[in-house]
Amino acid sequence: MPFAAAIHRHAQDHPHAPAFQIEGRVFTFGDLARIAGALAERFGDLVAERHSVLGDRSRLIALETGNHPLFAAAFLAATSGGNCVALIDPHLPEATRQTMHDRLSPDLIVRADGANLSLHAPASGKTRTFRETDGNERKPLAIGDDTEPFLIVFTSGTTGTPKAIIRDRGSWRRSLATGEAFFGIDRATRTFAPGPLAHGLTLYALAETLVAGAEFIGASHFEASRAMSIVEAKEVKRLALVPTMLRRLCAAAAGRPQTSVAQITVAGAKLTENDRDSAALAFPQADIIEYYGASELGFISVATNGDTASATAVGRAFPGVTLSIRDDRGGEMPTGETGTIFVDSALISDGYVGTTDGAGFRRLGSLATVGDLGFLDECGTLHLLGRSGGMVLSGGNNIYPQEVEAALTADPGVHAALVLGLDHPDLGSELVAVIEPEGGMFDREALERHLAAHLPRYKHPRRIWLCLNMPMTQSGKVAAGTLRQWIADGNDALELID
């Protein structure tokens, strides 16, 4: 069912049921429908002509509010028929956001303005303030057809230049229908997803929860003890978050197991067996579902409790998805041999908007890839080794940092890790690692024994720095760029281990 149509139906059937909650502000389905309808009307009033990169296909609205209380209503309005939304994280550097604006030339920019929203039309220079109380009548939202542009999100290219990924309504609707059936979401599935709403995991959790008629709870920012209080007080049924957030929630839940949580959905990185053991103690009734996907491709594979014994295993093909491993000439690789991961599904995006660096998304007939490397084992389980552009060539050996990171974080003494290559006059690149130890204690000899049992010697980091508090991105991932700069600067936050 179309996103706007689902919200309209819930607003009619149970208008006073809570739909979206953030920082104590609760919006019912009736509220969302009313506010979104008023916003959509205001969008139309401000934009008479379309000047964006989409031309006459759709009105392009850049939503740059962050996790604002009016985000859900603004997203609903910005994706109604005739509109396409571009999500821009306001926490990104100003220069990066300006690059995104230059790439898209949006017809309208929506930003946070305290409790209100600021609506700015660049072509006319008009700016208006929108308040929650604006528009007392519920105006139905227009429903677009499957081929209409719906959503633009950004991912970084190999040069760091943001790439704009565009998706049509049809692929989004198919994805929501597939996910609702697979994850078993219904009106009782109260979901807490504390990540940035401009990023894929949290945004998708919001959409699928609202379409099912359930309540979505967000957070302006993630802080573990506060998040655990929300889980406890609201009797959350489902969590959707990245592994770093789950680890910190588990630590905050020590001695307070939360039995209301029945499902935990994780993406963005692989969980270790230690993560799963910790989650079983903190959330004893919860089934853990990990999925591997990409903004360009949608869902790729999914893993449950028994599917991730190997440090590189990311599960089997998601329902409706076909996996294929190909060599550099496009030929299919035998079972167990590494190549580029291609997928065939109805969830694939339309690709990138404008020119790119030539890396990332590409097609091979009905297949598509983002350049990730891996292999399929004899059971059909996909093993993810990394992205081709991220491979480190050290001493003539091809090394995929993600494989080494997976081995490091599987050690009970390692809380988080980043592996990268640094220029080396003899080896070409030197493999190094930054580690956040578990509990602040580090045993180098124990780590060496662990690595020796899981990786050949040439894949062991030659140098290791300790970082007691890893810098994180807004989406909860290790901030690789920051750590690389800290290494170059000799930052005191890092301690080199001899």
Coordinates of C-alpha atoms in Angstrom, one line a residue:
M1 CA 0.0 0.0 0.0
P2 CA 1.3 3.5 -0.8
F3 CA 2.9 5.3 2.3
A4 CA 0.5 8.2 2.3
A5 CA -2.6 6.0 1.8
A6 CA -1.6 3.8 4.8
I7 CA -1.3 6.9 7.0
H8 CA -4.6 8.2 5.8
R9 CA -6.3 4.8 6.5
H10 CA -4.9 4.7 10.0
A11 CA -5.9 8.3 10.6
Q12 CA -9.5 7.3 9.7
D13 CA -9.6 4.0 11.6
H14 CA -7.8 5.0 14.8
P15 CA -7.0 8.7 14.7
H16 CA -6.0 9.0 18.3
A17 CA -3.5 6.1 18.3
P18 CA 0.1 7.3 18.9
A19 CA 2.1 7.2 15.7
F20 CA 5.4 9.1 16.2
Q21 CA 7.1 10.1 19.5
I22 CA 10.3 11.9 20.0
E23 CA 11.7 13.7 23.1
G24 CA 8.3 13.4 24.9
R25 CA 6.3 14.8 22.0
V26 CA 3.6 12.4 20.8
F27 CA 1.9 12.7 17.5
T28 CA -1.2 10.6 16.7
F29 CA -2.0 9.3 13.3
G30 CA -4.7 12.0 13.1
D31 CA -2.0 14.6 13.9
L32 CA 0.4 13.3 11.2
A33 CA -2.3 13.3 8.6
R34 CA -3.4 16.9 9.5
I35 CA 0.1 18.4 9.7
A36 CA 1.3 16.6 6.6
G37 CA -1.7 17.8 4.6
A38 CA -1.1 21.4 5.7
L39 CA 2.6 21.1 4.9
A40 CA 2.0 19.7 1.4
E41 CA -0.3 22.6 0.7
R42 CA 2.3 25.1 1.8
F43 CA 4.9 23.4 -0.4
G44 CA 2.7 23.9 -3.4
D45 CA 2.1 27.5 -2.5
L46 CA 5.8 28.3 -2.3
V47 CA 7.0 26.5 -5.4
A48 CA 5.2 27.6 -8.6
E49 CA 7.9 26.4 -11.1
R50 CA 10.3 23.5 -10.8
H51 CA 14.0 24.1 -11.3
S52 CA 15.7 21.1 -9.6
V53 CA 17.7 18.3 -11.2
L54 CA 14.4 16.3 -11.6
G55 CA 13.0 18.9 -13.9
D56 CA 9.2 18.5 -14.4
R57 CA 9.2 14.9 -13.0
S58 CA 8.6 16.0 -9.4
R59 CA 8.9 18.9 -7.0
L60 CA 12.2 18.2 -5.2
I61 CA 12.1 19.0 -1.4
A62 CA 15.4 18.8 0.6
L63 CA 14.5 17.8 4.1
E64 CA 17.3 19.0 6.4
T65 CA 15.7 18.9 9.8
G66 CA 17.5 16.1 11.6
N67 CA 15.6 14.3 14.3
H68 CA 13.0 17.0 14.8
P69 CA 9.5 16.4 16.3
L70 CA 7.9 17.4 12.9
F71 CA 10.2 15.1 10.9
A72 CA 7.6 12.4 10.3
A73 CA 4.9 14.8 9.1
A74 CA 7.4 16.6 6.9
F75 CA 8.7 13.4 5.4
L76 CA 5.1 12.3 4.7
A77 CA 4.3 15.6 3.0
A78 CA 7.6 15.7 1.1
T79 CA 6.9 12.2 -0.4
S80 CA 3.2 12.8 -1.3
G81 CA 2.2 12.6 -4.9
G82 CA 4.1 15.1 -7.1
N83 CA 6.9 15.5 -4.6
C84 CA 10.3 13.7 -4.1
V85 CA 12.3 14.1 -0.9
A86 CA 16.1 14.4 -0.6
L87 CA 17.3 13.7 2.9
I88 CA 20.3 15.7 4.1
D89 CA 21.8 15.3 7.5
P90 CA 22.2 18.7 9.1
H91 CA 25.1 17.5 11.2
L92 CA 27.3 17.2 8.1
P93 CA 29.9 19.9 7.4
E94 CA 28.4 23.0 5.8
A95 CA 30.6 22.5 2.7
T96 CA 29.3 19.0 2.2
R97 CA 25.7 20.1 2.5
Q98 CA 26.4 22.9 0.0
T99 CA 27.8 20.3 -2.4
M100 CA 24.6 18.3 -2.0
H101 CA 22.5 21.4 -2.7
D102 CA 24.6 22.3 -5.8
R103 CA 24.1 18.7 -7.1
L104 CA 20.3 18.7 -6.7
S105 CA 19.2 22.4 -6.9
P106 CA 16.1 21.6 -4.8
D107 CA 12.9 23.5 -5.3
L108 CA 12.4 23.8 -1.5
I109 CA 14.6 23.4 1.5
V110 CA 13.0 22.5 4.9
R111 CA 15.1 23.1 8.0
A112 CA 14.5 23.1 11.8
D113 CA 13.6 26.4 13.3
G114 CA 13.2 25.7 17.0
A115 CA 9.9 24.0 17.5
N116 CA 8.9 25.0 14.0
L117 CA 10.1 24.4 10.4
S118 CA 11.6 26.9 8.0
L119 CA 10.6 26.5 4.4
H120 CA 12.8 28.2 1.8
A121 CA 12.3 28.3 -2.0
P122 CA 15.7 29.1 -3.5
A123 CA 14.4 30.2 -6.9
S124 CA 12.1 32.9 -5.6
G125 CA 13.9 33.6 -2.3
K126 CA 10.7 33.1 -0.3
T127 CA 11.0 31.8 3.2
R128 CA 8.0 30.9 5.4
T129 CA 7.7 29.5 9.0
F130 CA 5.5 26.5 9.5
R131 CA 4.1 25.8 13.0
E132 CA 2.5 22.6 14.2
T133 CA -0.8 24.4 14.7
D134 CA -0.9 25.6 11.1
G135 CA -3.8 24.0 9.2
N136 CA -6.7 22.8 11.2
E137 CA -8.4 20.8 8.5
R138 CA -7.2 17.4 7.3
K139 CA -6.4 17.6 3.6
P140 CA -5.8 14.2 1.9
L141 CA -2.4 13.7 0.5
A142 CA -1.9 13.0 -3.2
I143 CA -0.8 9.4 -4.2
G144 CA 1.9 9.2 -6.8
D145 CA 2.3 6.3 -9.3
D146 CA 5.0 3.6 -9.1
T147 CA 7.4 5.2 -11.6
E148 CA 7.4 8.6 -9.9
P149 CA 10.7 9.7 -8.1
F150 CA 10.2 9.3 -4.4
L151 CA 13.4 9.4 -2.4
I152 CA 17.0 10.6 -2.7
V153 CA 19.6 9.7 -0.1
F154 CA 23.3 10.3 -0.1
T155 CA 26.3 8.0 0.2
S156 CA 30.0 8.9 -0.1
G157 CA 32.0 8.1 -3.2
T158 CA 35.5 6.9 -3.2
T159 CA 36.7 10.5 -3.5
G160 CA 34.4 11.6 -0.6
T161 CA 32.1 13.5 -2.9
P162 CA 28.5 12.7 -1.9
K163 CA 26.5 10.5 -4.4
A164 CA 22.8 11.0 -4.7
I165 CA 20.8 7.8 -4.9
I166 CA 17.3 8.0 -6.3
R167 CA 14.5 5.5 -5.7
D168 CA 11.1 5.4 -7.3
R169 CA 7.8 4.8 -5.5
G170 CA 7.4 1.2 -6.8
S171 CA 10.7 -0.1 -5.3
W172 CA 9.9 1.6 -2.0
R173 CA 6.4 0.1 -1.9
R174 CA 7.7 -3.4 -2.8
S175 CA 10.4 -3.1 -0.1
L176 CA 7.8 -2.1 2.6
A177 CA 5.5 -4.9 1.6
T178 CA 8.3 -7.5 1.7
G179 CA 9.7 -6.2 5.0
E180 CA 6.3 -6.2 6.7
A181 CA 5.7 -9.8 5.9
F182 CA 9.3 -10.9 6.7
F183 CA 9.7 -9.0 10.0
G184 CA 6.1 -9.7 11.1
I185 CA 5.3 -6.1 11.9
D186 CA 1.7 -5.3 13.0
R187 CA 0.0 -2.6 15.1
A188 CA 1.4 -3.9 18.3
T189 CA 5.0 -3.6 17.1
R190 CA 6.0 -0.5 19.1
T191 CA 9.5 0.3 17.6
F192 CA 12.4 2.3 19.1
A193 CA 15.1 3.4 16.6
P194 CA 17.4 6.0 18.2
G195 CA 19.6 6.6 15.1
P196 CA 19.5 9.6 12.6
L197 CA 16.2 9.7 10.7
A198 CA 18.1 10.9 7.6
H199 CA 19.9 7.5 7.4
G200 CA 18.6 4.3 5.9
L201 CA 18.1 2.0 8.9
T202 CA 16.2 4.4 11.0
L203 CA 14.2 5.9 8.2
Y204 CA 13.1 2.5 7.0
A205 CA 12.1 1.5 10.5
L206 CA 10.0 4.6 10.8
A207 CA 8.2 4.0 7.5
E208 CA 7.5 0.3 8.0
T209 CA 6.3 1.0 11.6
L210 CA 3.9 3.7 10.5
V211 CA 2.6 1.7 7.5
A212 CA 1.8 -1.1 9.9
G213 CA -0.2 1.3 12.1
A214 CA 2.2 0.9 15.0
E215 CA 4.0 3.5 17.2
F216 CA 7.5 4.7 16.3
I217 CA 9.8 6.2 19.0
G218 CA 12.9 8.1 18.0
A219 CA 15.5 10.2 19.9
S220 CA 17.1 13.5 19.1
H221 CA 20.5 11.8 19.9
F222 CA 21.6 8.5 21.2
E223 CA 22.7 8.2 24.9
A224 CA 22.6 4.6 26.2
S225 CA 21.2 5.1 29.7
R226 CA 18.5 7.4 28.4
A227 CA 17.6 5.0 25.6
M228 CA 17.3 2.1 28.1
S229 CA 14.9 4.2 30.2
I230 CA 12.7 4.6 27.1
V231 CA 12.8 0.9 26.4
E232 CA 11.8 0.2 30.0
A233 CA 9.1 2.9 30.4
K234 CA 7.5 2.5 27.0
E235 CA 7.7 -1.4 27.0
V236 CA 9.2 -1.3 23.5
K237 CA 8.6 -4.4 21.4
R238 CA 11.2 -3.9 18.7
L239 CA 14.6 -2.2 18.5
A240 CA 16.2 -1.1 15.2
L241 CA 19.8 0.0 15.5
V242 CA 23.4 -0.5 14.6
P243 CA 25.7 -2.8 16.5
T244 CA 27.5 0.0 18.4
M245 CA 24.2 1.2 19.9
L246 CA 23.2 -2.3 20.8
R247 CA 26.5 -2.9 22.6
R248 CA 26.0 0.2 24.7
L249 CA 22.4 -0.6 25.4
C250 CA 23.4 -4.0 26.6
A251 CA 26.0 -2.4 29.0
A252 CA 23.3 0.0 30.3
A253 CA 20.9 -2.9 30.9
A254 CA 23.3 -4.8 33.2
G255 CA 21.1 -6.4 35.9
R256 CA 17.9 -5.0 34.3
P257 CA 16.9 -7.5 31.6
Q258 CA 14.1 -6.0 29.4
T259 CA 11.5 -8.7 28.6
S260 CA 9.2 -6.5 26.5
V261 CA 11.6 -6.5 23.5
A262 CA 10.6 -9.4 21.2
Q263 CA 12.7 -8.4 18.2
I264 CA 16.0 -6.6 17.5
T265 CA 16.8 -5.6 13.9
V266 CA 20.4 -4.7 13.3
A267 CA 22.2 -3.4 10.2
G268 CA 25.3 -1.4 9.3
A269 CA 27.9 -3.9 10.6
K270 CA 28.1 -7.5 11.7
L271 CA 27.3 -8.6 15.2
T272 CA 29.9 -10.8 17.0
E273 CA 29.0 -13.9 19.1
N274 CA 29.9 -11.8 22.1
D275 CA 27.3 -9.2 21.0
R276 CA 24.6 -11.9 20.7
D277 CA 25.5 -13.3 24.1
S278 CA 25.2 -9.9 25.7
A279 CA 21.9 -9.2 23.9
A280 CA 20.5 -12.5 25.2
L281 CA 21.2 -11.4 28.7
A282 CA 19.9 -7.8 28.3
F283 CA 16.8 -8.8 26.1
P284 CA 16.1 -12.5 26.9
Q285 CA 12.9 -12.7 24.9
A286 CA 14.2 -11.0 21.7
D287 CA 14.9 -12.6 18.3
I288 CA 17.9 -10.9 16.6
I289 CA 17.7 -10.3 12.9
E290 CA 20.7 -8.9 11.1
Y291 CA 20.4 -7.7 7.5
Y292 CA 23.0 -6.6 5.0
G293 CA 21.9 -4.2 2.4
A294 CA 22.8 -1.0 0.5
S295 CA 20.9 2.1 -0.2
E296 CA 21.4 1.5 -4.0
L297 CA 20.2 -2.2 -3.8
G298 CA 17.8 -2.5 -0.9
F299 CA 17.9 -5.7 1.2
I300 CA 20.6 -8.2 0.1
S301 CA 20.9 -10.9 2.8
V302 CA 19.5 -11.7 6.2
A303 CA 20.8 -13.7 9.2
T304 CA 19.2 -15.0 12.3
N305 CA 20.8 -16.7 15.3
G306 CA 22.2 -19.7 13.6
D307 CA 23.5 -18.1 10.4
T308 CA 26.5 -16.1 11.5
A309 CA 29.0 -18.6 13.0
S310 CA 31.8 -17.4 10.6
A311 CA 33.2 -13.9 11.2
T312 CA 32.4 -13.0 7.5
A313 CA 29.0 -14.6 7.2
V314 CA 26.1 -12.2 6.6
G315 CA 23.3 -14.7 6.0
R316 CA 21.3 -15.9 3.1
A317 CA 19.5 -14.0 0.3
F318 CA 16.6 -11.9 1.5
P319 CA 13.2 -13.1 0.3
G320 CA 12.8 -12.2 -3.4
V321 CA 16.6 -11.6 -3.9
T322 CA 18.9 -13.6 -6.0
L323 CA 22.7 -13.5 -5.3
S324 CA 25.5 -14.0 -7.8
I325 CA 29.2 -13.7 -7.4
R326 CA 31.0 -12.5 -10.6
D327 CA 34.6 -12.0 -11.8
D328 CA 36.0 -8.9 -13.4
R329 CA 34.7 -9.9 -16.8
G330 CA 31.2 -10.6 -15.5
G331 CA 31.5 -14.4 -15.4
E332 CA 29.9 -16.3 -12.5
M333 CA 32.4 -17.6 -9.9
P334 CA 32.3 -21.1 -8.5
T335 CA 31.1 -21.7 -4.9
G336 CA 33.6 -20.6 -2.3
E337 CA 35.6 -18.3 -4.6
T338 CA 35.7 -14.5 -4.0
G339 CA 34.3 -12.0 -6.5
T340 CA 32.0 -9.1 -6.7
I341 CA 28.5 -9.5 -5.1
F342 CA 25.7 -8.9 -7.6
V343 CA 22.0 -9.0 -6.8
D344 CA 18.8 -9.4 -8.8
S345 CA 15.6 -8.1 -7.1
A346 CA 12.7 -5.8 -7.4
L347 CA 14.1 -3.5 -4.7
I348 CA 17.0 -2.0 -6.7
S349 CA 17.2 1.8 -7.0
D350 CA 17.3 3.8 -10.1
G351 CA 21.0 4.6 -9.5
Y352 CA 22.7 7.9 -9.1
V353 CA 21.6 11.5 -9.9
G354 CA 24.2 13.3 -12.1
T355 CA 27.8 12.5 -12.7
T356 CA 29.8 10.3 -10.2
D357 CA 33.3 9.0 -9.7
G358 CA 32.5 5.9 -11.7
A359 CA 32.7 3.6 -8.6
G360 CA 29.8 2.0 -6.7
F361 CA 26.5 1.2 -8.3
R362 CA 26.6 -0.5 -11.7
R363 CA 24.4 -2.9 -13.7
L364 CA 25.1 -6.2 -15.5
G365 CA 21.9 -7.0 -17.3
S366 CA 19.2 -7.5 -14.6
L367 CA 22.0 -7.7 -11.9
A368 CA 23.3 -4.8 -10.0
T369 CA 26.2 -4.2 -7.6
V370 CA 27.9 -1.6 -5.4
G371 CA 31.3 -3.2 -5.6
D372 CA 31.2 -5.3 -2.4
L373 CA 33.3 -8.4 -2.5
G374 CA 32.5 -11.8 -1.1
F375 CA 31.7 -15.4 -1.8
L376 CA 28.8 -17.9 -1.4
D377 CA 29.5 -21.1 0.5
E378 CA 28.0 -24.5 -0.2
C379 CA 25.0 -23.8 2.1
G380 CA 24.2 -20.6 0.1
T381 CA 25.4 -18.3 2.9
L382 CA 26.9 -15.0 1.7
H383 CA 30.3 -14.1 3.2
L384 CA 31.2 -10.4 3.0
L385 CA 34.9 -9.5 2.7
G386 CA 34.7 -5.8 1.9
R387 CA 34.5 -3.3 -0.9
S388 CA 36.9 -3.3 -3.8
G389 CA 38.0 0.3 -3.3
G390 CA 38.8 -0.5 0.3
M391 CA 41.2 -3.3 -0.3
V392 CA 44.7 -2.9 1.1
L393 CA 47.6 -4.2 -1.0
S394 CA 50.4 -5.0 1.6
G395 CA 53.5 -6.8 0.6
G396 CA 51.8 -8.2 -2.5
N397 CA 48.9 -9.5 -0.5
N398 CA 45.3 -8.4 -1.0
I399 CA 43.7 -7.8 2.4
Y400 CA 40.1 -6.7 3.0
P401 CA 39.9 -4.6 6.2
Q402 CA 36.3 -5.7 7.0
E403 CA 37.5 -9.3 7.3
V404 CA 40.2 -8.3 9.8
E405 CA 37.8 -6.0 11.7
A406 CA 35.4 -8.9 12.0
A407 CA 38.1 -11.1 13.5
L408 CA 39.2 -8.4 15.9
T409 CA 35.7 -7.7 17.3
A410 CA 35.1 -11.4 17.7
D411 CA 37.7 -11.3 20.5
P412 CA 36.0 -10.8 23.9
G413 CA 38.6 -8.1 24.8
V414 CA 37.8 -5.9 21.9
H415 CA 34.7 -3.6 22.0
A416 CA 35.2 -1.9 18.6
A417 CA 37.9 -1.8 15.9
L418 CA 38.9 0.0 12.7
V419 CA 41.4 -1.5 10.2
L420 CA 43.1 0.6 7.5
G421 CA 46.1 0.8 5.3
L422 CA 48.8 3.4 5.7
D423 CA 51.5 4.2 3.1
H424 CA 54.7 2.2 3.6
P425 CA 57.9 2.6 1.6
D426 CA 58.6 -1.1 1.4
L427 CA 55.2 -2.9 1.7
G428 CA 53.2 -0.4 -0.3
S429 CA 50.6 -0.2 2.4
E430 CA 50.9 -1.2 6.1
L431 CA 47.9 -2.8 7.8
V432 CA 47.1 -1.1 11.1
A433 CA 44.3 -1.1 13.5
V434 CA 42.7 1.1 16.1
I435 CA 41.0 -0.8 19.0
E436 CA 38.6 0.2 21.7
P437 CA 39.2 -2.4 24.4
E438 CA 36.3 -3.9 26.3
G439 CA 36.1 -2.4 29.8
G440 CA 39.2 -0.4 29.3
M441 CA 41.6 -3.4 29.7
F442 CA 43.8 -4.7 26.9
D443 CA 45.7 -8.0 26.7
R444 CA 48.0 -7.8 23.6
E445 CA 49.2 -11.5 24.0
A446 CA 45.6 -12.7 24.2
L447 CA 44.7 -10.8 21.1
E448 CA 47.7 -12.3 19.2
R449 CA 46.6 -15.8 20.2
H450 CA 43.1 -15.0 19.0
L451 CA 44.3 -13.6 15.6
A452 CA 46.6 -16.5 15.1
A453 CA 43.6 -18.9 15.4
H454 CA 41.5 -17.0 12.9
L455 CA 43.7 -15.2 10.3
P456 CA 46.9 -15.9 8.5
R457 CA 49.9 -13.9 9.7
Y458 CA 49.9 -11.5 6.8
K459 CA 46.4 -10.3 7.8
H460 CA 47.5 -9.3 11.3
P461 CA 47.8 -5.6 11.9
R462 CA 51.5 -4.6 12.1
R463 CA 50.7 -1.6 14.4
I464 CA 47.8 -1.2 16.9
W465 CA 46.6 1.9 18.6
L466 CA 44.3 1.9 21.6
C467 CA 41.4 4.4 21.8
L468 CA 39.4 4.3 25.0
N469 CA 36.5 6.1 23.4
M470 CA 36.1 5.6 19.7
P471 CA 34.8 8.6 17.8
M472 CA 31.4 7.8 16.2
T473 CA 29.5 9.2 13.2
Q474 CA 25.9 10.3 13.7
S475 CA 24.7 6.9 12.4
G476 CA 26.6 5.1 15.2
K477 CA 29.6 3.8 13.1
V478 CA 33.2 4.3 13.8
A479 CA 34.4 7.6 12.4
A480 CA 37.1 6.3 10.1
G481 CA 38.1 9.8 8.8
T482 CA 38.6 11.2 12.3
L483 CA 40.7 8.2 13.4
R484 CA 42.9 8.4 10.3
Q485 CA 43.5 12.1 11.0
W486 CA 44.3 11.4 14.7
I487 CA 46.9 8.9 13.5
A488 CA 48.5 11.4 11.2
D489 CA 48.4 14.1 13.9
G490 CA 49.7 11.9 16.7
N491 CA 46.5 12.7 18.7
D492 CA 46.8 12.0 22.5
A493 CA 43.4 10.1 22.3
L494 CA 45.4 7.2 20.7
E495 CA 48.1 5.1 22.5
L496 CA 50.4 3.1 20.2
I497 CA 51.0 -0.4 21.5
D498 CA 54.6 -1.7 21.0

